[in-house]
Short mmCIF file of C-alpha atoms in Angstrom, two decimals:
data_model
loop_
_atom_site.label_atom_id
_atom_site.label_comp_id
_atom_site.label_asym_id
_atom_site.label_seq_id
_atom_site.Cartn_x
_atom_site.Cartn_y
_atom_site.Cartn_z
CA UNK A 1 112.48 144.81 109.07
CA UNK A 2 115.63 146.04 109.01
CA UNK A 3 119.04 144.68 110.43
CA UNK A 4 119.38 141.39 112.07
CA UNK A 5 116.30 139.70 113.38
CA UNK A 6 115.92 140.09 116.92
CA UNK A 7 116.78 136.84 118.38
CA UNK A 8 119.71 135.83 120.84
CA UNK A 9 122.82 133.92 119.57
CA UNK A 10 121.88 131.39 122.37
CA UNK A 11 119.08 129.87 119.76
CA UNK A 12 121.45 129.28 117.31
CA UNK A 13 124.04 127.64 119.89
CA UNK A 14 121.02 125.22 121.08
CA UNK A 15 120.40 124.11 117.37
CA UNK A 16 120.42 120.57 116.48
CA UNK A 17 120.90 121.11 112.60
CA UNK A 18 122.30 124.60 111.36
CA UNK A 19 121.69 125.17 107.26
CA UNK A 20 123.93 127.11 105.28
CA UNK A 21 122.91 128.53 102.24
CA UNK A 22 120.90 131.04 99.76
CA UNK A 23 117.36 131.42 100.00
CA UNK A 24 115.22 133.57 97.35
CA UNK A 25 111.84 134.49 96.72
CA UNK A 26 110.05 132.20 94.29
CA UNK A 27 107.45 133.26 91.82
CA UNK A 28 105.31 130.60 91.39
CA UNK A 29 102.92 130.31 87.84
CA UNK A 30 99.31 130.64 88.57
CA UNK A 31 98.86 128.17 85.84
CA UNK A 32 100.88 125.49 83.58
CA UNK A 33 102.76 126.66 80.31
CA UNK A 34 105.58 128.43 79.36
CA UNK A 35 107.36 131.55 81.29
CA UNK A 36 106.33 133.50 78.63
CA UNK A 37 102.48 132.44 78.82
CA UNK A 38 102.15 132.55 82.68
CA UNK A 39 99.92 135.23 83.40
CA UNK A 40 100.41 135.90 86.98
CA UNK A 41 102.60 134.45 89.61
CA UNK A 42 102.18 133.97 93.38
CA UNK A 43 104.90 134.75 96.01
CA UNK A 44 107.13 131.96 98.19
CA UNK A 45 110.43 131.28 99.19
CA UNK A 46 112.72 128.72 97.74
CA UNK A 47 116.50 127.73 98.82
CA UNK A 48 117.60 123.96 99.12
CA UNK A 49 119.47 124.44 102.93
CA UNK A 50 116.73 126.90 104.06
CA UNK A 51 113.80 124.41 102.81
CA UNK A 52 115.81 121.62 104.94
CA UNK A 53 115.84 123.96 107.94
CA UNK A 54 111.97 124.65 107.95
CA UNK A 55 111.27 120.98 107.48
CA UNK A 56 113.09 119.86 110.33
CA UNK A 57 111.66 122.98 112.49
CA UNK A 58 108.06 121.53 111.55
CA UNK A 59 109.03 118.04 112.73
CA UNK A 60 110.00 119.20 116.29
CA UNK A 61 113.74 119.76 115.89
CA UNK A 62 115.67 123.07 116.61
CA UNK A 63 116.86 124.18 113.37
CA UNK A 64 118.83 127.18 112.13
CA UNK A 65 119.86 128.90 108.98
CA UNK A 66 122.65 130.86 108.24
CA UNK A 67 123.05 133.26 105.00
CA UNK A 68 123.11 136.64 103.49
CA UNK A 69 120.14 138.71 101.90
CA UNK A 70 119.80 142.10 100.97
CA UNK A 71 118.61 145.02 103.06
CA UNK A 72 115.33 144.96 100.97
CA UNK A 73 111.85 144.06 100.87
CA UNK A 74 112.56 140.60 99.57
CA UNK A 75 115.14 140.15 102.17
CA UNK A 76 112.35 141.14 104.97
CA UNK A 77 110.15 138.76 103.44
CA UNK A 78 112.53 135.54 103.45
CA UNK A 79 113.79 136.46 106.54
CA UNK A 80 109.89 136.50 108.03
CA UNK A 81 108.89 133.57 106.39
CA UNK A 82 111.47 131.01 107.31
CA UNK A 83 111.49 132.38 110.94
CA UNK A 84 107.61 131.78 111.29
CA UNK A 85 108.68 127.76 110.54
CA UNK A 86 110.29 127.90 113.90
CA UNK A 87 113.89 128.38 112.23
CA UNK A 88 116.32 130.60 114.09
CA UNK A 89 117.60 133.15 111.75
CA UNK A 90 119.33 135.60 114.36
CA UNK A 91 122.83 134.57 112.17
CA UNK A 92 121.56 136.10 109.05
CA UNK A 93 123.17 138.89 107.90
CA UNK A 94 122.04 141.83 105.86
CA UNK A 95 124.07 143.61 102.78
CA UNK A 96 123.01 146.83 102.07
CA UNK A 97 124.93 146.71 99.08
CA UNK A 98 123.74 143.57 97.11
CA UNK A 99 120.19 142.45 96.46
CA UNK A 100 118.38 139.08 97.68
CA UNK A 101 118.28 136.94 94.82
CA UNK A 102 114.80 136.04 92.92
CA UNK A 103 113.71 133.47 90.61
CA UNK A 104 110.38 132.16 88.29
CA UNK A 105 109.76 128.95 87.44
CA UNK A 106 107.17 126.93 85.50
CA UNK A 107 104.91 124.40 87.02
CA UNK A 108 106.38 121.18 85.30
CA UNK A 109 109.30 118.88 86.71
CA UNK A 110 112.75 120.25 87.05
CA UNK A 111 113.80 117.17 85.04
CA UNK A 112 111.21 118.06 82.06
CA UNK A 113 112.29 119.29 78.71
CA UNK A 114 109.50 121.73 79.08
CA UNK A 115 110.70 123.20 82.41
CA UNK A 116 112.21 126.63 82.61
CA UNK A 117 113.58 128.60 85.56
CA UNK A 118 114.63 132.36 85.19
CA UNK A 119 117.33 133.16 88.17
CA UNK A 120 117.98 136.71 89.12
CA UNK A 121 120.67 135.64 91.70
CA UNK A 122 123.69 137.32 89.91
CA UNK A 123 125.35 139.46 92.05
CA UNK A 124 123.39 138.58 95.08
CA UNK A 125 123.54 139.04 99.06
CA UNK A 126 124.36 135.35 99.41
CA UNK A 127 126.74 135.00 96.17
CA UNK A 128 129.30 136.85 98.14
CA UNK A 129 129.02 134.66 101.17
CA UNK A 130 133.07 133.96 102.29
CA UNK A 131 135.31 132.24 104.91
CA UNK A 132 135.51 136.21 105.98
CA UNK A 133 131.76 137.12 106.49
CA UNK A 134 129.75 134.26 107.81
CA UNK A 135 129.52 133.50 111.56
CA UNK A 136 131.80 130.42 112.35
CA UNK A 137 130.61 130.21 115.80
CA UNK A 138 126.81 129.69 114.53
CA UNK A 139 127.61 127.59 111.67
CA UNK A 140 129.67 124.93 114.38
CA UNK A 141 127.21 125.32 117.22
CA UNK A 142 124.89 122.55 116.31
CA UNK A 143 125.09 118.58 116.16
CA UNK A 144 124.86 118.67 112.31
CA UNK A 145 125.87 121.53 109.73
CA UNK A 146 123.81 120.94 106.47
CA UNK A 147 125.51 122.11 103.32
CA UNK A 148 124.33 122.16 99.31
CA UNK A 149 126.44 121.78 96.33
CA UNK A 150 124.48 125.04 95.22
CA UNK A 151 126.23 127.11 97.26
CA UNK A 152 129.86 126.26 95.83
CA UNK A 153 127.92 126.99 92.42
CA UNK A 154 127.40 130.79 93.32
CA UNK A 155 130.54 132.19 93.18
CA UNK A 156 134.43 131.70 94.00
CA UNK A 157 134.25 132.91 97.68
CA UNK A 158 130.84 130.64 98.16
CA UNK A 159 133.18 127.46 96.87
CA UNK A 160 135.97 128.55 98.89
CA UNK A 161 133.34 129.26 102.03
CA UNK A 162 132.46 125.48 101.26
CA UNK A 163 135.96 124.28 100.99
CA UNK A 164 136.83 125.45 104.54
CA UNK A 165 133.58 124.18 105.92
CA UNK A 166 134.27 120.55 104.58
CA UNK A 167 138.04 120.70 105.68
CA UNK A 168 138.96 118.32 108.48
CA UNK A 169 138.91 120.33 111.85
CA UNK A 170 138.85 119.62 115.46
CA UNK A 171 135.19 119.31 117.19
CA UNK A 172 133.41 119.60 113.77
CA UNK A 173 129.59 119.10 113.95
CA UNK A 174 128.52 115.88 111.32
CA UNK A 175 128.85 118.00 108.17
CA UNK A 176 126.15 116.91 105.85
CA UNK A 177 126.38 117.56 102.40
CA UNK A 178 123.64 117.70 99.34
CA UNK A 179 125.38 117.55 96.15
CA UNK A 180 122.37 119.12 94.43
CA UNK A 181 124.25 119.48 90.85
CA UNK A 182 122.85 122.47 89.02
CA UNK A 183 124.02 122.72 85.49
CA UNK A 184 122.57 125.89 84.97
CA UNK A 185 124.67 127.32 87.67
CA UNK A 186 128.12 126.27 86.38
CA UNK A 187 129.65 128.91 84.27
CA UNK A 188 132.66 131.18 83.76
CA UNK A 189 134.61 127.82 83.40
CA UNK A 190 134.09 126.42 86.76
CA UNK A 191 133.19 122.58 86.89
CA UNK A 192 130.63 120.61 88.85
CA UNK A 193 133.80 118.21 89.50
CA UNK A 194 134.73 120.33 92.37
CA UNK A 195 131.36 118.97 94.21
CA UNK A 196 132.95 115.35 94.59
CA UNK A 197 136.19 117.14 96.19
CA UNK A 198 133.73 118.66 98.67
CA UNK A 199 131.37 115.48 99.09
CA UNK A 200 134.53 113.73 100.10
CA UNK A 201 135.36 116.01 103.11
CA UNK A 202 131.43 115.20 104.17
CA UNK A 203 130.44 112.83 106.89
CA UNK A 204 127.01 112.30 105.33
CA UNK A 205 126.51 112.90 101.64
CA UNK A 206 123.09 112.69 99.72
CA UNK A 207 123.55 112.44 95.97
CA UNK A 208 121.23 111.47 93.05
CA UNK A 209 122.05 108.46 90.50
CA UNK A 210 121.70 111.18 87.79
CA UNK A 211 123.17 113.73 88.96
CA UNK A 212 126.64 111.83 89.88
CA UNK A 213 126.60 110.45 86.13
CA UNK A 214 126.00 113.76 84.85
CA UNK A 215 128.24 115.68 87.00
CA UNK A 216 131.33 112.92 87.24
CA UNK A 217 130.62 110.14 84.78
CA UNK A 218 129.77 107.83 87.14
CA UNK A 219 127.27 105.53 86.75
CA UNK A 220 125.46 103.36 89.56
CA UNK A 221 125.26 103.06 93.27
CA UNK A 222 128.54 101.06 93.82
CA UNK A 223 130.46 103.20 91.60
CA UNK A 224 129.33 106.12 93.42
CA UNK A 225 130.00 104.71 96.60
CA UNK A 226 133.81 103.93 95.07
CA UNK A 227 134.52 107.16 94.04
CA UNK A 228 133.33 108.35 97.68
CA UNK A 229 134.47 106.08 99.62
CA UNK A 230 135.39 108.87 102.59
CA UNK A 231 131.80 110.02 104.21
CA UNK A 232 130.58 107.70 107.25
CA UNK A 233 127.36 107.79 105.19
CA UNK A 234 126.52 107.79 101.88
CA UNK A 235 122.70 107.80 100.48
CA UNK A 236 122.38 107.14 96.80
CA UNK A 237 118.92 108.43 95.71
CA UNK A 238 117.97 106.55 92.70
CA UNK A 239 114.44 107.75 91.53
CA UNK A 240 111.43 105.70 91.74
CA UNK A 241 113.86 102.60 92.77
CA UNK A 242 114.22 103.94 96.06
CA UNK A 243 117.83 104.70 97.98
CA UNK A 244 120.68 102.73 98.68
CA UNK A 245 122.95 103.43 101.71
CA UNK A 246 126.33 102.43 102.32
CA UNK A 247 127.19 103.27 106.19
CA UNK A 248 130.58 102.52 107.38
CA UNK A 249 129.97 99.62 109.84
CA UNK A 250 132.59 101.22 112.86
CA UNK A 251 130.84 104.84 112.33
CA UNK A 252 130.54 106.18 116.29
CA UNK A 253 130.02 109.59 115.33
CA UNK A 254 127.88 111.54 118.16
CA UNK A 255 125.22 112.61 115.41
CA UNK A 256 123.98 108.87 115.76
CA UNK A 257 125.23 107.37 112.42
CA UNK A 258 124.00 103.92 112.74
CA UNK A 259 126.35 100.77 111.72
CA UNK A 260 123.77 97.82 113.26
CA UNK A 261 122.84 95.38 110.71
CA UNK A 262 119.11 94.64 110.92
CA UNK A 263 117.37 91.21 110.13
CA UNK A 264 114.53 91.18 108.04
CA UNK A 265 115.09 95.25 106.90
CA UNK A 266 117.23 94.89 103.89
CA UNK A 267 120.18 96.02 105.21
CA UNK A 268 123.23 93.21 104.39
CA UNK A 269 126.83 93.36 106.09
CA UNK A 270 129.43 93.98 102.93
CA UNK A 271 132.78 92.53 103.95
CA UNK A 272 134.72 94.88 101.85
CA UNK A 273 137.41 96.49 103.06
CA UNK A 274 139.14 99.41 101.32
CA UNK A 275 142.79 99.77 100.50
CA UNK A 276 145.01 101.50 103.25
CA UNK A 277 141.96 101.61 105.83
CA UNK A 278 142.12 99.03 108.03
CA UNK A 279 139.24 97.68 109.13
CA UNK A 280 136.86 99.90 106.99
CA UNK A 281 133.56 97.65 106.18
CA UNK A 282 130.09 99.16 104.84
CA UNK A 283 126.66 97.95 105.62
CA UNK A 284 124.44 98.55 102.63
CA UNK A 285 120.70 99.14 103.11
CA UNK A 286 118.24 99.48 100.25
CA UNK A 287 114.85 100.69 100.83
CA UNK A 288 112.42 101.12 97.84
CA UNK A 289 110.57 104.51 97.10
CA UNK A 290 106.85 104.91 98.14
CA UNK A 291 104.40 105.02 95.36
CA UNK A 292 102.91 108.67 95.33
CA UNK A 293 100.19 110.50 93.58
CA UNK A 294 102.67 113.10 92.46
CA UNK A 295 101.00 117.10 92.83
CA UNK A 296 103.95 118.86 92.00
CA UNK A 297 107.47 117.58 91.73
CA UNK A 298 109.38 120.15 93.54
CA UNK A 299 111.24 119.91 96.94
CA UNK A 300 111.24 116.68 97.43
CA UNK A 301 115.15 116.00 97.66
CA UNK A 302 115.36 118.93 100.58
CA UNK A 303 112.18 117.32 101.80
CA UNK A 304 113.85 113.86 101.62
CA UNK A 305 117.10 115.05 103.37
CA UNK A 306 115.19 116.49 106.21
CA UNK A 307 113.59 113.13 106.94
CA UNK A 308 116.51 111.49 107.04
CA UNK A 309 118.77 114.04 109.22
CA UNK A 310 115.66 113.89 111.42
CA UNK A 311 115.67 110.28 112.09
CA UNK A 312 119.39 110.27 112.26
CA UNK A 313 119.22 112.93 115.25
CA UNK A 314 116.88 110.26 116.75
CA UNK A 315 119.06 107.73 116.27
CA UNK A 316 116.87 105.26 114.50
CA UNK A 317 117.91 102.19 112.45
CA UNK A 318 119.13 102.96 109.04
CA UNK A 319 116.41 101.46 107.25
CA UNK A 320 114.01 103.59 108.94
CA UNK A 321 116.06 106.81 108.24
CA UNK A 322 115.24 106.24 104.89
CA UNK A 323 111.70 105.61 104.99
CA UNK A 324 111.44 108.85 107.08
CA UNK A 325 113.30 110.41 104.28
CA UNK A 326 110.23 108.71 101.64
CA UNK A 327 107.77 109.69 103.69
CA UNK A 328 108.91 113.27 104.06
CA UNK A 329 109.33 113.76 100.53
CA UNK A 330 105.71 112.18 100.31
CA UNK A 331 104.29 115.23 101.79
CA UNK A 332 105.90 117.45 99.86
CA UNK A 333 105.31 115.81 96.55
CA UNK A 334 101.15 115.52 97.41
CA UNK A 335 101.53 119.41 98.03
CA UNK A 336 101.65 122.21 95.51
CA UNK A 337 104.67 123.93 96.78
CA UNK A 338 108.25 123.21 98.33
CA UNK A 339 106.82 123.26 102.14
CA UNK A 340 104.31 121.45 104.00
CA UNK A 341 103.79 120.31 107.56
CA UNK A 342 105.15 116.69 107.53
CA UNK A 343 103.28 113.90 108.68
CA UNK A 344 102.83 113.76 113.11
CA UNK A 345 106.02 111.88 114.21
CA UNK A 346 103.84 109.27 115.50
CA UNK A 347 102.27 108.56 112.47
CA UNK A 348 105.20 108.82 110.59
CA UNK A 349 106.86 106.33 113.13
CA UNK A 350 104.06 103.84 112.69
CA UNK A 351 104.29 103.78 108.62
CA UNK A 352 107.88 103.36 108.87
CA UNK A 353 107.91 100.32 110.99
CA UNK A 354 105.83 98.66 108.97
CA UNK A 355 106.85 95.14 107.29
CA UNK A 356 108.32 94.94 103.85
CA UNK A 357 105.05 93.95 102.32
CA UNK A 358 102.85 96.72 103.62
CA UNK A 359 105.50 99.40 102.94
CA UNK A 360 105.30 97.95 99.59
CA UNK A 361 101.56 98.12 99.51
CA UNK A 362 101.35 102.19 100.39
CA UNK A 363 100.24 104.47 98.09
CA UNK A 364 100.03 108.19 99.54
CA UNK A 365 98.30 110.76 97.94
CA UNK A 366 96.71 114.70 98.80
CA UNK A 367 95.82 114.93 102.74
CA UNK A 368 97.87 111.64 103.62
CA UNK A 369 99.77 113.16 106.68
CA UNK A 370 96.82 113.69 108.47
CA UNK A 371 96.34 111.12 111.29
CA UNK A 372 92.64 110.88 110.81
CA UNK A 373 93.38 110.19 107.04
CA UNK A 374 93.44 106.32 105.60
CA UNK A 375 96.58 105.91 104.10
CA UNK A 376 95.93 103.42 100.98
CA UNK A 377 97.14 99.97 100.14
CA UNK A 378 96.91 98.20 97.16
#
C-alpha cells in the first residue's frame, strides 16, 4: 500500500470519536524473560490512541484514527491492521522522509522492575506531527476528540499540537485526554508538568493516582481534583481500588456528560463550589474494580478509556460508564495482547446493571466475554 488509504473524507466526518496519536509496530516476546534472552518476537500493533479507536470500533462505534506513518512496510502494516478493526484511517498521512516507529517489550507488567521496553521512535513520522501538518477538519469532525499525554512527549512540535487542540475554540468537540505519563519519554529538559496544563484544557480527563503523584507530586483523588478543577469530568484510576469520578453537576456537554445523582449507585452530590466558579459543584462517583484473572497486564488503561467513552456516547449514568470501563479493561487483561473483541453490548449492559453485591462478587477470567460463557461469582 502507498499513499493515503482509499477511503473518503466523509467517513471521518461521520466519526463519533477521533483519536490522534502515534501507533507503532510492536514486537511481542515469544516467552518471558529479558529482551537479551528472548529468542523470537511476534508482530503486533501498539499505540494508546489507536488502541482506543480499535476498541470503540469493535464495540460498534464509528471511530477514526489520525496520525502520520512512514512510507514503508511498517506503515503499511499499521494502516492495514487498524483499518481491519473497522477504524477510519483516511486522514492518516504518509511521510516519505521519516520512518514508522517500532518497539520491543518484555512480557512482564509495565510497573514491574524487570519490565523492559526498547523504543525505536526517535525521528519517527508521528513525532513530526505539528499544527501545520495534521488535518484539523478531520480532528474536529467527531463528537469526541481523544488525545494522550504520550503525544506531548514525542517532540516540541507534538506538544505545540496538543496545546493548540486543548485550547478553547468555538464549536470544538468534547476533548478527552488520557494523561498516560511515560517517564522514559520525557527527555531533553522537557518536564511532564506540562501534562497538567494540557489536562486543564480538556473536558474529560483520565489519570491514575500513581502517575499524578509521579508527574505532579499530587497524591490522592481529592488532591488531584483540586489540581484539576477545570475538566467537566475527571476520572481518577486507583488501580485495584477501582475508579473515582468527579463530574460537574451542571454539565451539559453534547457528548453526554451525566450530572444525575443516583440512589444506591455510590454517587453522591458534593456541595463544594470552587472559588470564582459561581454554581460549580461536583458529583462524586466511586466504583470498585473487578476481580480479574490476568493473562497479560497491558492495554488495560486504553481499554478502560474506550469503555468509558462508549458508555458516555450512549448517555449512560456515570456509575455505568465506569463499570463499562472496568469491563472493557477486563476483556483486555484476560488475553495476551493489547486488543481483543469486547463483550457484546447486551452482555456488558447486563453486567453493568448488577447490584452492588453481585458486582462485587464477579470474577472474570479468560473467555468471559463470550455470551455463552458463565461468569463466575465468589
